[in-house]
Coordinates of C-alpha atoms in Angstrom, one line a residue:
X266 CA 0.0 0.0 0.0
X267 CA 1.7 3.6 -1.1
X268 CA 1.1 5.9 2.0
X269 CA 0.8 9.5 0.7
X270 CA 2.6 12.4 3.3
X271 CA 0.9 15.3 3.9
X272 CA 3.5 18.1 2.7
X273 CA 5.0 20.2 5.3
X274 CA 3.2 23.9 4.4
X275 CA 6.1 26.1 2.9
X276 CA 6.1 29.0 5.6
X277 CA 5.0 32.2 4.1
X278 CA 8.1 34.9 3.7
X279 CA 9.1 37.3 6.2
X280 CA 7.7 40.3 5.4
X281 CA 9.0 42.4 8.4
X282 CA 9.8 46.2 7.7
X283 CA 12.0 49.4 9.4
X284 CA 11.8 52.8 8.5
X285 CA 14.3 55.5 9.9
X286 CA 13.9 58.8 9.0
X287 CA 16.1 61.5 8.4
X288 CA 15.3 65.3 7.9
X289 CA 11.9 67.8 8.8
X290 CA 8.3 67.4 9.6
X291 CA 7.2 66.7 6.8
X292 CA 9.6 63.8 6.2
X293 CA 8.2 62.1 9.3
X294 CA 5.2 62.5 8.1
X295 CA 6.2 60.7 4.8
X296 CA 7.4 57.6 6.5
X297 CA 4.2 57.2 9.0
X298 CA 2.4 57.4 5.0
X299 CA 4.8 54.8 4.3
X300 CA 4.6 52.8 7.0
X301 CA 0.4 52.8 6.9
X302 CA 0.8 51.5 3.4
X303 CA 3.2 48.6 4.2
X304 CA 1.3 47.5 7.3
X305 CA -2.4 47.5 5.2
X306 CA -0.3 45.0 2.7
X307 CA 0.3 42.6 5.5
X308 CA 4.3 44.2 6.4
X309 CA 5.4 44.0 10.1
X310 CA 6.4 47.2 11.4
X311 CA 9.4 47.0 13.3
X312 CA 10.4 49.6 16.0
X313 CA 14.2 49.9 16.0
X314 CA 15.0 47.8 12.9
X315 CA 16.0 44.4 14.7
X316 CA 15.1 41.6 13.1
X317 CA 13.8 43.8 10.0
X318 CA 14.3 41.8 6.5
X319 CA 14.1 45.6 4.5
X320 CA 15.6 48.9 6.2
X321 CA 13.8 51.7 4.8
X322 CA 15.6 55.0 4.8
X323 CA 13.6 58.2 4.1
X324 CA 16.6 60.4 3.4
X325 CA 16.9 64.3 3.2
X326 CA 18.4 66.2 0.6
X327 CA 18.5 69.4 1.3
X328 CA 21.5 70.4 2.1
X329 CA 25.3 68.7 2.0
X330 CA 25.4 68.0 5.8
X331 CA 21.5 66.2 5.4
X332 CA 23.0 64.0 2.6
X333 CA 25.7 63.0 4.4
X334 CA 24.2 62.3 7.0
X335 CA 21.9 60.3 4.8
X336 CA 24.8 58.4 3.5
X337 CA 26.1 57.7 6.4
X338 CA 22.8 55.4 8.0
X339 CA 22.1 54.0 4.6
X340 CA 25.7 52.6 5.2
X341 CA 25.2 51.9 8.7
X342 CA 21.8 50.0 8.0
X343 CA 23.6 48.0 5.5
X344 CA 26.0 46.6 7.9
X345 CA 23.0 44.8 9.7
X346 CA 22.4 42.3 7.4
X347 CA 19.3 43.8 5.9
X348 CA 18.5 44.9 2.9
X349 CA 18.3 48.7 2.9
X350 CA 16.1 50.8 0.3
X351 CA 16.3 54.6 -0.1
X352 CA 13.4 56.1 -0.2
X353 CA 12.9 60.4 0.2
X354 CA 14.2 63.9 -1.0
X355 CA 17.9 62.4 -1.7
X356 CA 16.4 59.6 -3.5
X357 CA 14.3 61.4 -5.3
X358 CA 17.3 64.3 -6.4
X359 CA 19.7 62.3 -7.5
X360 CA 18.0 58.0 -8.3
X361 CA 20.3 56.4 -10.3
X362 CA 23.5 58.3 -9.3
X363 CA 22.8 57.3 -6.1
X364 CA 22.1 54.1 -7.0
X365 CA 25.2 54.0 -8.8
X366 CA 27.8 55.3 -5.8
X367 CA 25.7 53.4 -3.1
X368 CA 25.7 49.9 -4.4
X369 CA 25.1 48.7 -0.5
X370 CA 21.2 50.2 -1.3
X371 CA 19.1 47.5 -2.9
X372 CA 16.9 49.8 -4.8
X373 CA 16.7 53.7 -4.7
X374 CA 13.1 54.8 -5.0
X375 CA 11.3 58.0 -5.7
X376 CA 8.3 59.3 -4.7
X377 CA 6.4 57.6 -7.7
X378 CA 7.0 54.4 -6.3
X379 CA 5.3 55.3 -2.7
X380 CA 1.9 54.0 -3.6
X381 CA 3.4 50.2 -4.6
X382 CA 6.3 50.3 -1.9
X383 CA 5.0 46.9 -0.4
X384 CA 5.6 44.9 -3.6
X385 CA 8.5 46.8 -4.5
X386 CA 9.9 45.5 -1.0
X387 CA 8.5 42.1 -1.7
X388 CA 11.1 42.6 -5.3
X389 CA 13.6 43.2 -2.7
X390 CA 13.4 40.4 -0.6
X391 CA 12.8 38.3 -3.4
X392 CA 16.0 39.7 -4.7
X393 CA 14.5 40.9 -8.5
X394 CA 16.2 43.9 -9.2
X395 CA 14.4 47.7 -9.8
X396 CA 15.1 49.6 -11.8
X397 CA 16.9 52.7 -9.8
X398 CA 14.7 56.1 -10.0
X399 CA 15.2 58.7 -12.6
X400 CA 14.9 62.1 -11.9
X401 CA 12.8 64.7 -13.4
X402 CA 12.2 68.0 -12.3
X403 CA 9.0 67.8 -10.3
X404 CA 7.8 71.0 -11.4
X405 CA 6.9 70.1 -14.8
X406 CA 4.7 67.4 -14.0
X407 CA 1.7 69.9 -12.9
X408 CA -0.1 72.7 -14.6
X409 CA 1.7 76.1 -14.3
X410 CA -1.6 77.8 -13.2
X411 CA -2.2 77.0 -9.5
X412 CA -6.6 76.2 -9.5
X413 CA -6.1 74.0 -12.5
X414 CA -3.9 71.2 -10.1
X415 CA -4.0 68.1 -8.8
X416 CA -2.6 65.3 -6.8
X417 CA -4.8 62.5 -8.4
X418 CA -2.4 63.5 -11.9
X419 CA 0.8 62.5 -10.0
X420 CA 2.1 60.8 -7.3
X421 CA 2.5 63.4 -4.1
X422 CA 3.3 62.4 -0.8
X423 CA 0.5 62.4 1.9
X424 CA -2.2 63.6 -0.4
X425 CA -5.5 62.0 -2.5
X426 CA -6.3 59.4 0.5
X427 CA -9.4 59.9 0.3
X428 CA -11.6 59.0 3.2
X429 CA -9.2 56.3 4.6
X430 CA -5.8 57.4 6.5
X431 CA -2.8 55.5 4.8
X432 CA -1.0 56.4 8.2
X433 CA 0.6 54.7 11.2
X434 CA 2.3 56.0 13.9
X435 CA 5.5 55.6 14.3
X436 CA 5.9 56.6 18.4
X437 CA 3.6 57.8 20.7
X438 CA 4.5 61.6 21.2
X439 CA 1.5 63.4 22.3
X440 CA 2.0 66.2 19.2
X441 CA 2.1 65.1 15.9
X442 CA 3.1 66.5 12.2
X443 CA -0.1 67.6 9.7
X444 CA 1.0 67.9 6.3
X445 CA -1.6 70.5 4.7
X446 CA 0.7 70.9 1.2
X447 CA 3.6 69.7 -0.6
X448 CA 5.8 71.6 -2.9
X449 CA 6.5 75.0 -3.5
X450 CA 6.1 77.6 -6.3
X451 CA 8.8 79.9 -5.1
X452 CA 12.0 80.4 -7.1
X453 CA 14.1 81.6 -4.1
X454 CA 17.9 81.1 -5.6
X455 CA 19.2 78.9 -3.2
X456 CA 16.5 76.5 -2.6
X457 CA 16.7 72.9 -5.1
X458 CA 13.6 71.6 -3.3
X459 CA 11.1 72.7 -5.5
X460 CA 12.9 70.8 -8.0
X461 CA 12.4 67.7 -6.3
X462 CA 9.4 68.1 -4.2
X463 CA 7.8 69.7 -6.9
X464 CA 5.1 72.8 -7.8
X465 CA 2.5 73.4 -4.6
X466 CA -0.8 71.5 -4.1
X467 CA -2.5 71.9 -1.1
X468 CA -4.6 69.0 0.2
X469 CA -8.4 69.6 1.0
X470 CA -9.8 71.1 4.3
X471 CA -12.1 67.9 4.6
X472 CA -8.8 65.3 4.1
X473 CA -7.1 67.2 6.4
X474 CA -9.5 67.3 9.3
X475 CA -10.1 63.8 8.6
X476 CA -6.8 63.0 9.2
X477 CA -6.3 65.3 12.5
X478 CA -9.5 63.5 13.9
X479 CA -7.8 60.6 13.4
X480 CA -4.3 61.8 14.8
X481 CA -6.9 62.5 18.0
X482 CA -8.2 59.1 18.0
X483 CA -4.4 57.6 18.1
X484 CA -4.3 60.2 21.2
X485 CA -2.4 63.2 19.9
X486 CA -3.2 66.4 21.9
X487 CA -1.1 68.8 19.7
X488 CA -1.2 69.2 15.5
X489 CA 2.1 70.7 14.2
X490 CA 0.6 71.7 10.6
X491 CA 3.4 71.2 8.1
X492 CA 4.6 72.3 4.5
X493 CA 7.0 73.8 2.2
X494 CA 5.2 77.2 2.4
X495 CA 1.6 77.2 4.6
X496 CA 0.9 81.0 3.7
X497 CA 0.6 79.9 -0.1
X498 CA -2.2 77.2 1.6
X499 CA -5.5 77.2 -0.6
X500 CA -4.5 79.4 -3.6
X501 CA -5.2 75.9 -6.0
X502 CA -7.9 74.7 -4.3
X503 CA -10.9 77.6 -5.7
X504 CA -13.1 80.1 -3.4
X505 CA -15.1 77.1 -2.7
X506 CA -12.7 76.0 0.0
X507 CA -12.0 79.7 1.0
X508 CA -9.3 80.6 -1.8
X509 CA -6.5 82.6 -0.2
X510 CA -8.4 82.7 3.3
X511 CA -8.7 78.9 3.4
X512 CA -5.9 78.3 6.3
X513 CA -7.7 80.9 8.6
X514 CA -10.5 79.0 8.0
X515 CA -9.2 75.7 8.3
X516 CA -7.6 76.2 12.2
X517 CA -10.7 76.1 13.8
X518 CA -12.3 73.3 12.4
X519 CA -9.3 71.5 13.4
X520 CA -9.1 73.1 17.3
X521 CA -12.4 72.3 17.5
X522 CA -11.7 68.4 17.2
X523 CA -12.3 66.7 20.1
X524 CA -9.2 65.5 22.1
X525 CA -7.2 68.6 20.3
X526 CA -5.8 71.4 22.4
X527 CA -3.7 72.7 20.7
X528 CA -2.7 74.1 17.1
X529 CA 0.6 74.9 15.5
X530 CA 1.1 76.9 12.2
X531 CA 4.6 76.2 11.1
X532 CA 6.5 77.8 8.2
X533 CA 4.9 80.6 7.2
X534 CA 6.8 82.9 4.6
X535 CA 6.8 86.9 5.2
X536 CA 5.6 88.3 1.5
X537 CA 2.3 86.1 1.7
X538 CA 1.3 86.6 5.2
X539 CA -2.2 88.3 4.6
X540 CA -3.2 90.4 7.9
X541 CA -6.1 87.7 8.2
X542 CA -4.3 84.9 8.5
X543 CA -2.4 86.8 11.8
X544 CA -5.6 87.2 13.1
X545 CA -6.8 83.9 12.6
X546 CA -3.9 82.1 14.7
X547 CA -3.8 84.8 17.5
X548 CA -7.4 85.0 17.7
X549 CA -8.5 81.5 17.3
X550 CA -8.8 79.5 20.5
X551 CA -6.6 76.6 20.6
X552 CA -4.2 77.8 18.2
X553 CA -1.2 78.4 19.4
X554 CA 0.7 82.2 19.5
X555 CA 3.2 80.8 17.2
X556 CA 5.0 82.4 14.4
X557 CA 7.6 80.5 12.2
X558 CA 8.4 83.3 9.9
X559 CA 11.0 82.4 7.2
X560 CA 12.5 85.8 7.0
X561 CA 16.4 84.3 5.7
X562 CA 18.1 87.7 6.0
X563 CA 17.0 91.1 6.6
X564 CA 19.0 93.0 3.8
X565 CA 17.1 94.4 1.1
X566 CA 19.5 93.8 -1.6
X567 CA 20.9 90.1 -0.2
X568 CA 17.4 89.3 -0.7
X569 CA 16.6 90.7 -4.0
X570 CA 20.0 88.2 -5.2
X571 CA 17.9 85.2 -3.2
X572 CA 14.9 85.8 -5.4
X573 CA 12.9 87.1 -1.9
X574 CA 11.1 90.3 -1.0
X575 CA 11.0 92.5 1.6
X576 CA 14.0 94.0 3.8
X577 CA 14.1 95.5 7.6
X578 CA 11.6 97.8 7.6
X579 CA 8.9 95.7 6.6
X580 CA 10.0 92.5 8.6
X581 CA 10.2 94.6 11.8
X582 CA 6.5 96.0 10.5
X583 CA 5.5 92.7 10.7
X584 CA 6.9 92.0 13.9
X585 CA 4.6 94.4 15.0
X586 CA 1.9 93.7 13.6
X587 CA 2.0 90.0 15.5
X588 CA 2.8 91.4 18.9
X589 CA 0.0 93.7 18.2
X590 CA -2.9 91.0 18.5
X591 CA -0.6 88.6 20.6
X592 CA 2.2 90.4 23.0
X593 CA 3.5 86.8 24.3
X594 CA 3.2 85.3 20.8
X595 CA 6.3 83.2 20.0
X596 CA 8.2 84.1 16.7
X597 CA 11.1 82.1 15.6
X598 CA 13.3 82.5 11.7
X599 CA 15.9 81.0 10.1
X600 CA 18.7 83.0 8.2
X601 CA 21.4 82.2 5.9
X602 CA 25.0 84.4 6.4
X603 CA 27.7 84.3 4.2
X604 CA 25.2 84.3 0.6
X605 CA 27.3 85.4 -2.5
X606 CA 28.1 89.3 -2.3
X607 CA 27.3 89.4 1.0
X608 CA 28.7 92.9 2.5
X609 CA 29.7 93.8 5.7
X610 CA 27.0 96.4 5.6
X611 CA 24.5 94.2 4.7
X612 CA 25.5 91.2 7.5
X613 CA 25.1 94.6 9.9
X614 CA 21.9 95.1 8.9
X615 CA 21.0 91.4 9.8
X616 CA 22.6 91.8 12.6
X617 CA 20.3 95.3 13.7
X618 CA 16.9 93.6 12.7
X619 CA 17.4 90.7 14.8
X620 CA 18.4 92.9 17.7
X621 CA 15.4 94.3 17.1
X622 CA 12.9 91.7 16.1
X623 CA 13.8 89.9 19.6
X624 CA 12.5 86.8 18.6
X625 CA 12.3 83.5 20.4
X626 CA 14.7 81.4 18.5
X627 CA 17.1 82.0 15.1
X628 CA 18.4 79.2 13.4
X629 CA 21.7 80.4 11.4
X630 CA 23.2 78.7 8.8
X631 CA 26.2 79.1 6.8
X632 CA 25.6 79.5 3.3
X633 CA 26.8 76.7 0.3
X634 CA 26.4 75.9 -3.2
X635 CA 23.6 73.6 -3.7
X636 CA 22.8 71.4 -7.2
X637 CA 21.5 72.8 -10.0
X638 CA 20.2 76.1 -8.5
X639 CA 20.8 80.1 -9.6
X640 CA 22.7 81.0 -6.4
X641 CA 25.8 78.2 -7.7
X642 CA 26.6 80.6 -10.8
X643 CA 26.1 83.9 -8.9
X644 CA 29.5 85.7 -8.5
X645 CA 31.0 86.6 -5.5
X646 CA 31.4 84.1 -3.5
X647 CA 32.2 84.1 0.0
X648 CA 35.6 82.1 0.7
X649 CA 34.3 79.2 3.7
X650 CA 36.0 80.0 6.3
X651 CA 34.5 83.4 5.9
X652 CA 31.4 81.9 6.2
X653 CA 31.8 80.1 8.7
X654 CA 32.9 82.9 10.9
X655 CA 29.9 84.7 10.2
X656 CA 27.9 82.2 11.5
X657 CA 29.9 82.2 14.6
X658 CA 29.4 85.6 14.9
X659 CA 25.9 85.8 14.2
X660 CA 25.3 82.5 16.4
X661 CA 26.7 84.5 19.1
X662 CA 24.4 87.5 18.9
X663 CA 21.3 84.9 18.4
X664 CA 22.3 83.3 21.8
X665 CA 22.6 86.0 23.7
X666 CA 19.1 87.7 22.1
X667 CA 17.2 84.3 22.6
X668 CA 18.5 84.1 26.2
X669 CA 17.4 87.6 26.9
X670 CA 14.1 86.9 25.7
X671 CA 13.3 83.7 27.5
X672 CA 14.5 85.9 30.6
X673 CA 12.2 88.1 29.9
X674 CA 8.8 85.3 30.7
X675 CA 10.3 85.0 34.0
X676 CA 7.1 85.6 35.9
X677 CA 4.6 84.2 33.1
X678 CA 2.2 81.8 33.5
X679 CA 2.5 79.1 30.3
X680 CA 0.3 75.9 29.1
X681 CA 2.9 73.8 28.8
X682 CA 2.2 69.7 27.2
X683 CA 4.0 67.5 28.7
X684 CA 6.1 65.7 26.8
X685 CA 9.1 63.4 28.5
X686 CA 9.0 62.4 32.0
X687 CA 13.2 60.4 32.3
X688 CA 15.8 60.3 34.2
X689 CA 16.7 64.2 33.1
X690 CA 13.3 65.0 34.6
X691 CA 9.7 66.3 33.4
X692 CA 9.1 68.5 30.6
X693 CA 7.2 69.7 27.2
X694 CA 6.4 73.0 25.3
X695 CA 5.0 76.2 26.0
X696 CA 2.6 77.9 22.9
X697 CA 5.8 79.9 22.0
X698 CA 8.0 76.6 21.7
X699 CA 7.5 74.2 18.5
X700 CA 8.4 71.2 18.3
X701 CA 12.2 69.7 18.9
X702 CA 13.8 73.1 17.8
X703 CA 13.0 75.8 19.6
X704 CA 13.2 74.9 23.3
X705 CA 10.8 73.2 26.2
X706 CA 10.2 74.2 29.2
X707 CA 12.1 71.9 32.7
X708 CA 8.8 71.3 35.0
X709 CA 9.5 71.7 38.9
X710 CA 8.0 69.3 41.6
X711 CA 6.0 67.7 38.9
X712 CA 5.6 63.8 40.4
X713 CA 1.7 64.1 39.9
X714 CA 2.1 64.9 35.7
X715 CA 1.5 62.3 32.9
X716 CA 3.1 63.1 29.6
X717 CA 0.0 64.1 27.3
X718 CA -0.9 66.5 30.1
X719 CA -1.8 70.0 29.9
X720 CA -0.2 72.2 32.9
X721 CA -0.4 75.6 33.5
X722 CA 2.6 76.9 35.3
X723 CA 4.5 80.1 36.3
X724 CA 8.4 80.5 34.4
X725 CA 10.7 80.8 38.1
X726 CA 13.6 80.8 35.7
X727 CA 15.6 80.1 32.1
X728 CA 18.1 78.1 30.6
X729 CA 19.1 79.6 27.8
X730 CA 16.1 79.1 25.4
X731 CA 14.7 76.8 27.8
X732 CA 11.9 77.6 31.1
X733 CA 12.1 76.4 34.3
X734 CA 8.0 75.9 35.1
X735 CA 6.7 75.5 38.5
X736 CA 3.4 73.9 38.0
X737 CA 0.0 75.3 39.1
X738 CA -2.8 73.3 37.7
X739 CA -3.4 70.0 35.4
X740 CA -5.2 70.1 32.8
X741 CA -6.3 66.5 32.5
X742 CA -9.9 66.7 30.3
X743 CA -9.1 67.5 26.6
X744 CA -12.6 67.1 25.4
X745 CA -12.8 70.5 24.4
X746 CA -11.1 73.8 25.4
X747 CA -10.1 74.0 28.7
X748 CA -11.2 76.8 31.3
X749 CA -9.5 78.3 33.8
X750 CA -5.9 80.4 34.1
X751 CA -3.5 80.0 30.9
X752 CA -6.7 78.9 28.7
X753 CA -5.3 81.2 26.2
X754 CA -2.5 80.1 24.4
X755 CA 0.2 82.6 25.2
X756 CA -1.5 84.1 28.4
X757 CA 0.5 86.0 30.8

């Protein structure tokens, strides 16, 4: 008699997944996109990469320390036996000649390739090669005219969902990132990302609220709204949505969300910000005080050569103008030093408006060539070590300005979310502190807080940038706006 054996089943692949992230916001918010697509196509998200069959790498490429850096854990995640992807703004820049000096990376993949990542990964594993990204100037793949845009006609990250939120968390911070548009129509000579990110299309007010309800659900207290340029929000999306007024509209739809508390506008550029728009985040409950104003230098003429408007007068105007409606509002900038030409006159002039401006945080950078954009041909050029003494020079001022202003909330009462609770002790962000960059306030006697909490306090001191809080009250119920002192984002 022939006996027959049952087959032993063939166990089914591994299909386990890491993503680590490099760069902004809006980068994180890329990879949780990512990481909600691979887990609805059956992928096993893995939290630090052990045991991972495909490292994921969302790379940045915006400037030569970022892609270094990039490099550098590409390289490192090769060396644990995985096989490592590229994925992100360097991946996207450069494809195949990144492909081509990075042969550790099993495949190099743009942004077209987002909505398929799970069976590209599955190539991977399988070991089928892919064809390495080419590049294209991301521009060209829209309509010139803004209204007449769309994401459904290309692939853009984070938009044309629909009802369903491709999105997974990728820790539990109690504030998360809210992409409201991708790319940028600006032609600022330095800047390559347009190139690569590509013209601006703003998502809907409806997606996006969808998404922040669901960001609530997942128990998020604090939307950091993100993009390459939020004041340019709505201009492609028709008076229907509210046209050029549709981001004062759109914050309190999304502070009125149950479990949200709070609201934060971030990167918001000085030439577009409509006197509405002010009023909407300093007058809006739950929306944070907050002004991240990319003012890049303050000299008229350096930023006529950066393709930019405006100069002193006006940026100081607008200065104004904020601490007009909100006299504790927080306003942070980044600038570059050293741009081609750059005078000694004109790095003086920086150096009066931010004396002047007093804002809450300055990031400087030290300006270099980047790829393919106007500012590599202008003449002029600063030698480095020039540069880089500038930005010394100017970091210094910054520090001592920033430190003078935090000194100056001594006796303040904040809101402040708490946000770690280690062995360094308890502490989160005030309204005038955004996320990871621009501070947090060091919580005294604060054994009774949970992170996720609201508490008001009183600033006994500073730390630089930094507050030392002594709390006065927990805020516990987020169900809607809380009452009592400090309601007010910004109050005093």
């Amino acid at each position: 008699m022939q006996v027959t054996l049952n087959p032993v089943p063939t166990p089914p692949p591994s299909r386990r997944a890491a993503l680590l992230t490099l760069g902004c916001a809006r980068n994180e918010v890329d990879s949780e996109e990512l990481a909600g697509r691979l887990a609805a196509g059956g992928w096993e998200i893995s939290d630090d990469g052990a045991g991972a069959d495909v490292i994921v790498v969302n790379t940045c490429g915006f400037v030569e320390s970022a892609k270094k850096d990039s490099v550098d854990v590409l390289l490192d995640a090769a060396e644990s036996g995985a096989k490592v992807v590229a994925v992100g703004c360097m991946a996207e820049r450069y494809g195949a000649e990144l492909a081509e000096s990075l042969p550790e990376a099993a495949a190099v993949l743009g942004f077209d390739h987002y909505p398929n990542l799970g069976e590209r990964l599955d190539d991977v594993v399988a070991g089928r090669a892919i064809a390495a990204h080419t590049p294209v100037d991301r521009r060209t793949l829209l309509p010139i005219t803004p209204v007449e845009r769309t994401a459904k006609d290309v692939s853009v990250p984070g938009h044309g969902w629909g009802p369903r939120v491709l999105r997974k968390r990728l820790d539990d911070a109690p504030f998360a990132s809210l992409k409201i548009a991708s790319g940028c129509d600006r032609r600022c000579s330095f800047c390559a990302i347009p190139s690569f990110r590509g013209a601006f299309v703003s998502r809907t007010p409806d997606e996006i609220v969808a998404e922040g309800a669901w960001l609530a659900e997942q128990g998020v207290r604090e939307l950091f709204l993100v993009s390459e340029n939020s004041t340019s929000y709505g201009k492609d999306l028709g008076r229907e949505h509210g046209g050029p007024d549709a981001l004062a509209l759109l914050l309190p739809r999304l502070a009125d969300l149950p479990g949200i508390a709070r609201v934060r506008v971030s990167y918001l550029q000085p030439a577009e910000t409509r006197p509405q728009l002010l009023s909407a985040i300093a007058g809006t409950e739950g929306v944070a005080d907050y002004f991240d104003m990319s003012f890049q230098h303050a000299s008229s003429t350096v930023l006529r050569r950066m393709r930019r408007f405006g100069g002193t007068e006006s940026f100081l105007a607008l200065v104004d103008q904020i601490r007009a409606l909100a006299p504790d509002a927080g306003i942070r900038s980044n600038v570059i030093v050293g741009f081609p030409g750059e005078t000694e006159e004109e790095l003086a002039e920086l150096e009066h408006f931010l004396t002047e401006a007093r804002m809450d945080v300055v990031g400087v950078f030290g300006y270099s060539d980047e790829d393919g954009t106007e500012a590599e041909r202008l003449p002029d050029k600063l030698d480095p070590e020039e540069v880089a003494a500038r930005v010394t020079r100017v970091s210094g001022l910054v520090e001592q300005l920033t430190a003078q202003r935090a000194e100056d909330r001594v006796g303040d009462e904040v809101r402040v979310l708490v946000e770690r609770d280690d062995e360094d002790g308890v502490a989160g962000r005030a309204a005038h502190q955004g996320p990871e960059v621009d501070g947090e306030c060091l919580l005294l006697d604060a054994d009774d807080v949970s992170v996720g909490d609201f508490v008001v306090g009183k600033v006994v001191g500073s730390e630089g940038v930094d507050l030392v809080v002594r709390p006065m009250e927990v805020l516990r119920e987020l169900s809607g706006v809380a009452s009592g002192p400090g309601d007010r984002e910004g109050s005093s």
